[in-house]
Each structure stands twice: as structure tokens, then as C-alpha cells.
Short mmCIF file of C-alpha atoms in Angstrom, two decimals:
data_model
loop_
_atom_site.label_atom_id
_atom_site.label_comp_id
_atom_site.label_asym_id
_atom_site.label_seq_id
_atom_site.Cartn_x
_atom_site.Cartn_y
_atom_site.Cartn_z
CA GLY A 1 -1.62 16.33 2.57
CA GLN A 2 0.18 13.80 4.68
CA ASN A 3 3.61 13.11 6.34
CA ILE A 4 3.84 9.25 8.01
CA ASP A 5 7.01 8.47 9.97
CA GLN A 6 8.36 4.82 11.03
CA PRO A 7 11.52 3.50 11.96
CA THR A 8 14.08 2.32 9.16
CA GLU A 9 14.47 -1.40 10.48
CA MET A 10 14.39 -2.80 14.00
CA THR A 11 15.18 -5.85 15.09
CA ALA A 12 14.22 -8.64 17.55
CA THR A 13 14.32 -12.12 18.74
CA GLU A 14 12.34 -14.67 18.50
CA GLY A 15 9.72 -14.39 21.35
CA ALA A 16 9.47 -11.14 22.10
CA ILE A 17 7.40 -8.50 21.57
CA VAL A 18 8.28 -5.60 19.13
CA GLN A 19 6.70 -2.32 19.30
CA ILE A 20 6.72 -0.46 15.40
CA ASN A 21 6.43 3.69 16.10
CA CYS A 22 4.34 5.53 13.52
CA THR A 23 3.83 9.08 13.65
CA TYR A 24 1.98 11.05 11.22
CA GLN A 25 1.27 14.88 10.41
CA THR A 26 -2.03 14.96 7.97
CA SER A 27 -4.87 17.95 6.85
CA GLY A 28 -7.39 15.22 7.67
CA PHE A 29 -7.72 11.71 9.01
CA ASN A 30 -9.63 9.00 8.28
CA GLY A 31 -8.41 6.14 9.55
CA LEU A 32 -5.00 4.35 9.51
CA PHE A 33 -3.84 1.09 8.31
CA TRP A 34 -0.97 -1.70 9.45
CA TYR A 35 -0.03 -3.36 6.45
CA GLN A 36 2.78 -6.76 6.46
CA GLN A 37 5.19 -7.29 3.60
CA HIS A 38 7.20 -9.75 3.06
CA ALA A 39 9.94 -9.47 0.51
CA GLY A 40 8.96 -9.78 -2.67
CA GLU A 41 5.14 -10.27 -2.08
CA ALA A 42 2.12 -8.07 -2.01
CA PRO A 43 1.42 -6.27 1.70
CA THR A 44 -1.56 -8.18 3.14
CA PHE A 45 -3.97 -6.48 5.81
CA LEU A 46 -2.97 -6.34 9.37
CA SER A 47 -5.23 -3.77 11.45
CA TYR A 48 -7.32 -0.32 11.36
CA ASN A 49 -7.62 2.30 13.77
CA VAL A 50 -10.10 4.97 13.42
CA LEU A 51 -10.44 5.88 16.76
CA ASP A 52 -8.28 6.53 20.10
CA GLY A 53 -7.65 3.20 21.99
CA LEU A 54 -6.07 -0.21 21.18
CA GLU A 55 -7.27 -2.91 18.88
CA GLU A 56 -6.01 -6.03 19.74
CA LYS A 57 -5.74 -9.75 17.60
CA GLY A 58 -4.44 -12.71 18.13
CA ARG A 59 -0.80 -12.00 18.49
CA PHE A 60 -1.15 -8.45 16.83
CA SER A 61 -2.53 -5.05 18.20
CA SER A 62 -2.48 -2.01 17.21
CA PHE A 63 -2.64 1.82 19.23
CA LEU A 64 -3.48 5.14 18.00
CA SER A 65 -3.87 8.58 19.30
CA ARG A 66 -5.16 10.85 16.86
CA SER A 67 -4.27 14.42 19.40
CA LYS A 68 -0.98 13.29 18.71
CA GLY A 69 -0.61 11.91 15.18
CA TYR A 70 0.55 8.51 16.75
CA SER A 71 0.12 4.64 16.24
CA TYR A 72 2.17 1.38 16.96
CA LEU A 73 1.71 -1.78 15.98
CA LEU A 74 2.67 -4.36 18.57
CA LEU A 75 3.78 -8.09 17.48
CA LYS A 76 4.37 -10.36 20.97
CA GLU A 77 5.60 -13.68 21.09
CA LEU A 78 7.92 -13.05 17.48
CA GLN A 79 8.61 -16.08 15.13
CA MET A 80 11.00 -15.81 12.46
CA LYS A 81 8.21 -15.26 9.48
CA ASP A 82 7.45 -12.01 10.99
CA SER A 83 10.18 -10.83 9.58
CA ALA A 84 8.56 -8.66 6.92
CA SER A 85 8.27 -4.99 6.39
CA TYR A 86 5.21 -3.26 8.38
CA LEU A 87 3.86 -0.25 6.29
CA CYS A 88 1.48 1.97 8.53
CA ALA A 89 -1.16 3.93 6.08
CA VAL A 90 -3.11 6.67 6.94
CA ARG A 91 -6.30 7.90 4.98
CA ASP A 92 -7.22 11.80 4.46
CA GLU A 93 -10.97 12.57 4.38
CA GLY A 94 -12.63 14.94 2.59
CA GLY A 95 -14.66 13.04 -0.11
CA SER A 96 -11.52 11.64 -2.21
CA TYR A 97 -10.35 9.32 1.34
CA ILE A 98 -6.80 8.42 0.26
CA PRO A 99 -4.43 6.38 1.22
CA THR A 100 -0.78 7.41 2.20
CA PHE A 101 1.84 5.22 2.90
CA GLY A 102 4.67 5.80 4.59
CA ARG A 103 8.48 4.18 4.08
CA GLY A 104 7.50 1.14 5.85
CA THR A 105 9.42 -0.83 9.13
CA SER A 106 12.00 -3.79 7.95
CA LEU A 107 11.29 -5.95 11.28
CA ILE A 108 14.31 -8.56 11.08
CA VAL A 109 13.33 -11.69 13.87
CA HIS A 110 16.96 -13.71 14.53
CA PRO A 111 16.59 -17.08 16.86
CA GLU B 1 -12.74 -16.47 -3.64
CA ALA B 2 -9.56 -15.14 -6.47
CA GLY B 3 -7.49 -12.73 -5.60
CA VAL B 4 -6.43 -9.45 -7.69
CA ALA B 5 -5.34 -11.11 -11.09
CA GLN B 6 -2.18 -8.86 -12.17
CA SER B 7 -0.24 -9.42 -15.19
CA PRO B 8 2.29 -9.61 -16.65
CA ARG B 9 4.52 -10.29 -13.37
CA TYR B 10 8.20 -8.63 -14.92
CA LYS B 11 8.52 -6.55 -17.75
CA ILE B 12 11.95 -5.77 -18.61
CA ILE B 13 11.60 -2.59 -20.97
CA GLU B 14 14.06 0.35 -22.89
CA LYS B 15 13.91 3.89 -22.16
CA ARG B 16 11.52 5.55 -24.01
CA GLN B 17 9.42 2.02 -24.99
CA SER B 18 5.96 2.02 -24.06
CA VAL B 19 4.71 -0.65 -21.40
CA ALA B 20 0.96 -1.65 -20.29
CA PHE B 21 0.12 -3.67 -17.34
CA TRP B 22 -3.39 -4.90 -16.42
CA CYS B 23 -5.34 -5.77 -13.40
CA ASN B 24 -8.17 -7.79 -12.51
CA PRO B 25 -9.80 -7.14 -9.30
CA ILE B 26 -11.75 -8.51 -6.37
CA SER B 27 -15.42 -9.49 -7.59
CA GLY B 28 -17.71 -6.60 -6.20
CA HIS B 29 -14.89 -4.57 -5.48
CA ALA B 30 -15.83 -0.94 -6.28
CA THR B 31 -12.73 1.00 -5.58
CA LEU B 32 -9.59 -0.10 -7.38
CA TYR B 33 -6.33 1.36 -6.92
CA TRP B 34 -2.46 1.52 -8.42
CA TYR B 35 0.36 1.62 -6.51
CA GLN B 36 3.86 2.51 -7.27
CA GLN B 37 6.97 0.77 -4.87
CA ILE B 38 9.89 1.29 -5.71
CA LEU B 39 12.86 -0.41 -3.92
CA GLY B 40 12.91 0.37 -0.45
CA GLN B 41 10.37 2.64 0.14
CA GLY B 42 6.03 2.29 1.01
CA PRO B 43 4.04 2.12 -1.64
CA LYS B 44 2.78 5.51 -3.49
CA LEU B 45 -0.82 5.75 -4.80
CA LEU B 46 -0.88 7.11 -8.84
CA ILE B 47 -4.62 6.57 -9.59
CA GLN B 48 -7.88 5.81 -7.14
CA PHE B 49 -11.42 4.68 -8.91
CA GLN B 50 -14.38 4.43 -7.75
CA ASN B 51 -16.42 2.25 -10.56
CA ASN B 52 -15.44 3.39 -13.92
CA GLY B 53 -15.01 6.92 -12.79
CA VAL B 54 -11.42 8.94 -10.86
CA VAL B 55 -11.62 9.46 -7.80
CA ASP B 56 -7.76 10.90 -7.17
CA ASP B 57 -4.91 11.06 -9.92
CA SER B 58 -2.91 13.92 -8.12
CA GLN B 59 0.21 11.47 -8.26
CA LEU B 60 0.09 10.33 -11.77
CA PRO B 61 2.51 11.73 -14.24
CA LYS B 62 0.12 12.71 -16.73
CA ASP B 63 2.44 13.50 -19.49
CA ARG B 64 3.64 9.38 -19.69
CA PHE B 65 1.01 7.53 -17.78
CA SER B 66 -2.44 6.93 -17.96
CA ALA B 67 -5.09 4.85 -16.66
CA GLU B 68 -8.06 3.16 -17.48
CA ARG B 69 -11.22 1.16 -15.76
CA LEU B 70 -13.57 1.60 -18.21
CA LYS B 71 -16.30 -0.80 -17.95
CA GLY B 72 -15.32 0.04 -14.14
CA VAL B 73 -14.29 -3.74 -13.92
CA ASP B 74 -10.72 -4.18 -15.13
CA SER B 75 -8.06 -1.52 -15.78
CA THR B 76 -4.91 -0.66 -17.13
CA LEU B 77 -2.05 1.29 -16.97
CA LYS B 78 0.38 2.79 -19.14
CA ILE B 79 3.74 4.29 -19.59
CA GLN B 80 4.71 6.04 -22.84
CA PRO B 81 7.62 6.60 -22.76
CA ALA B 82 9.32 4.70 -19.77
CA LYS B 83 11.91 6.56 -18.27
CA LEU B 84 14.71 4.58 -15.99
CA GLU B 85 13.34 6.37 -13.03
CA ASP B 86 9.83 4.12 -13.62
CA SER B 87 11.73 0.97 -12.55
CA ALA B 88 9.33 -0.20 -9.58
CA VAL B 89 6.98 -2.52 -8.75
CA TYR B 90 3.28 -1.80 -9.80
CA LEU B 91 0.95 -2.65 -7.51
CA CYS B 92 -3.44 -2.76 -8.16
CA ALA B 93 -5.28 -3.02 -5.43
CA SER B 94 -8.88 -3.44 -4.38
CA SER B 95 -11.75 -2.51 -1.76
CA LEU B 96 -15.08 -2.78 -1.56
CA ASP B 97 -15.16 1.03 -0.89
CA ARG B 98 -12.60 3.41 -0.06
CA GLN B 99 -14.26 4.05 3.39
CA GLY B 100 -14.96 2.63 6.74
CA GLY B 101 -12.34 0.56 7.70
CA ARG B 102 -12.44 -1.26 4.11
CA GLU B 103 -8.65 -2.75 3.91
CA GLN B 104 -7.35 -3.11 0.26
CA TYR B 105 -6.29 -6.10 -1.17
CA PHE B 106 -3.16 -6.20 -3.07
CA GLY B 107 -2.14 -7.75 -6.38
CA PRO B 108 1.06 -10.00 -6.38
CA GLY B 109 2.10 -7.10 -8.61
CA THR B 110 4.21 -6.08 -11.98
CA ARG B 111 7.96 -6.08 -11.40
CA LEU B 112 9.40 -3.87 -14.74
CA THR B 113 13.08 -3.12 -15.11
CA VAL B 114 13.34 -0.10 -17.61
CA THR B 115 17.04 -0.18 -19.33
#
């Protein structure tokens, strides 16, 4: 099974940098995803990590350490529209590749 | 490219009634997922299909929930009979396949309220 832990809520200022952490304990690992979900909307894909290291994509970066069961999502130059829930999802291995989502981190960006 | 379609968008029913949700995935996507998302929580996988076969339904309450994807394209999720705790958003998602860096594309969801 999977156990995924994220902070419930974070606040940050427009223009700043914020790091959202995700720790996981899994029976197997086959990739970690980050999704963004605005209130009342469906999740949308942000990033995918399967090897250790940093993946950068514009203002968003995602880091993975498989040995530590740890990932973070880094958001730079925060904008008001970045206020949303950020979901960490871990996929297991073993043929089914079942994705398990964390509870999500609600990020509030204020002026 | 059209996204994942779901209907209805909203549904209100009384407990013990039945309800069905429909999902049309992105064309060519072999893997289809149904999730239940309760307010304030992350999506919980109910069932995963690969083409028209079930890959995993370990978290599907089979005494009341059923799902099918007969021709490997559209899918329906049914609840019979509904309970108050079934109030949630039901999300359908699809991906090209279930391995590699294939992200999931989510539909707009169906918000179910059971009274």
C-alpha cells in the first residue's frame, strides 16, 4: 500500500517562492506525479519524476529522492492564479501501476 | 483534441436511490480511471481499466458500486443503492497507458449529493 503525506495548507506572497513537500511510504515505486487543482475544477498535470533529481518546467520544478521517499514542488514568481490545491500522486509497480493521491496542499497566494 | 467528457455534471438523489455516471475518454487512450474525491481530500481510485479489462478494483465497494467499459472506450459507473457518505465528486480520467510518464487527463467530474 501507499502512505502519502503533504502539508494541509500553505500561504505565500505574490512574487515569492514556495516549496511544497511530499513524503511517501510505498510497497513499490514507479513514478511520482504532481497535479494542480483549482477549486471546483479537475486536476491538471504539472510534473512527473521517476529518477532522482530536479525536473524544471518554467516557473515550476519538481524534485525526487527515492531513497528518502521525498519529493517537493517548487513554485517561483508566484502569481495569484497559483492559488490552488497541489496533489502529490505516487504510482506503484507490480503490473497494475496504481496511482495513489495525497490529500493535497491548499496554497493561498496573497498580494 | 477533445478532452475527457463526463455527464451529468451535477446530480442530487435521495439515499437508497440509484445513479449512473458516464465517461468518454480521450480518443486512443487505453487506460481509464474512476476516482471518488470527497471535499478536502485527494482523489481516491475506485477502478482502473486497461482497454475493456479491469486492472484494479480493490477499492471499489462492490456491494453497491459497479463499473464497466464494454467496448474499451466509454465507461459507466453505477451506485445502487446510494448512501449519504457517497456524496462526493466522481472524476473520470484517461491516459495513453498506465506506465511511463503518461499523465492522466481528468474530466470535469460529476458532483453527487445524496440527501
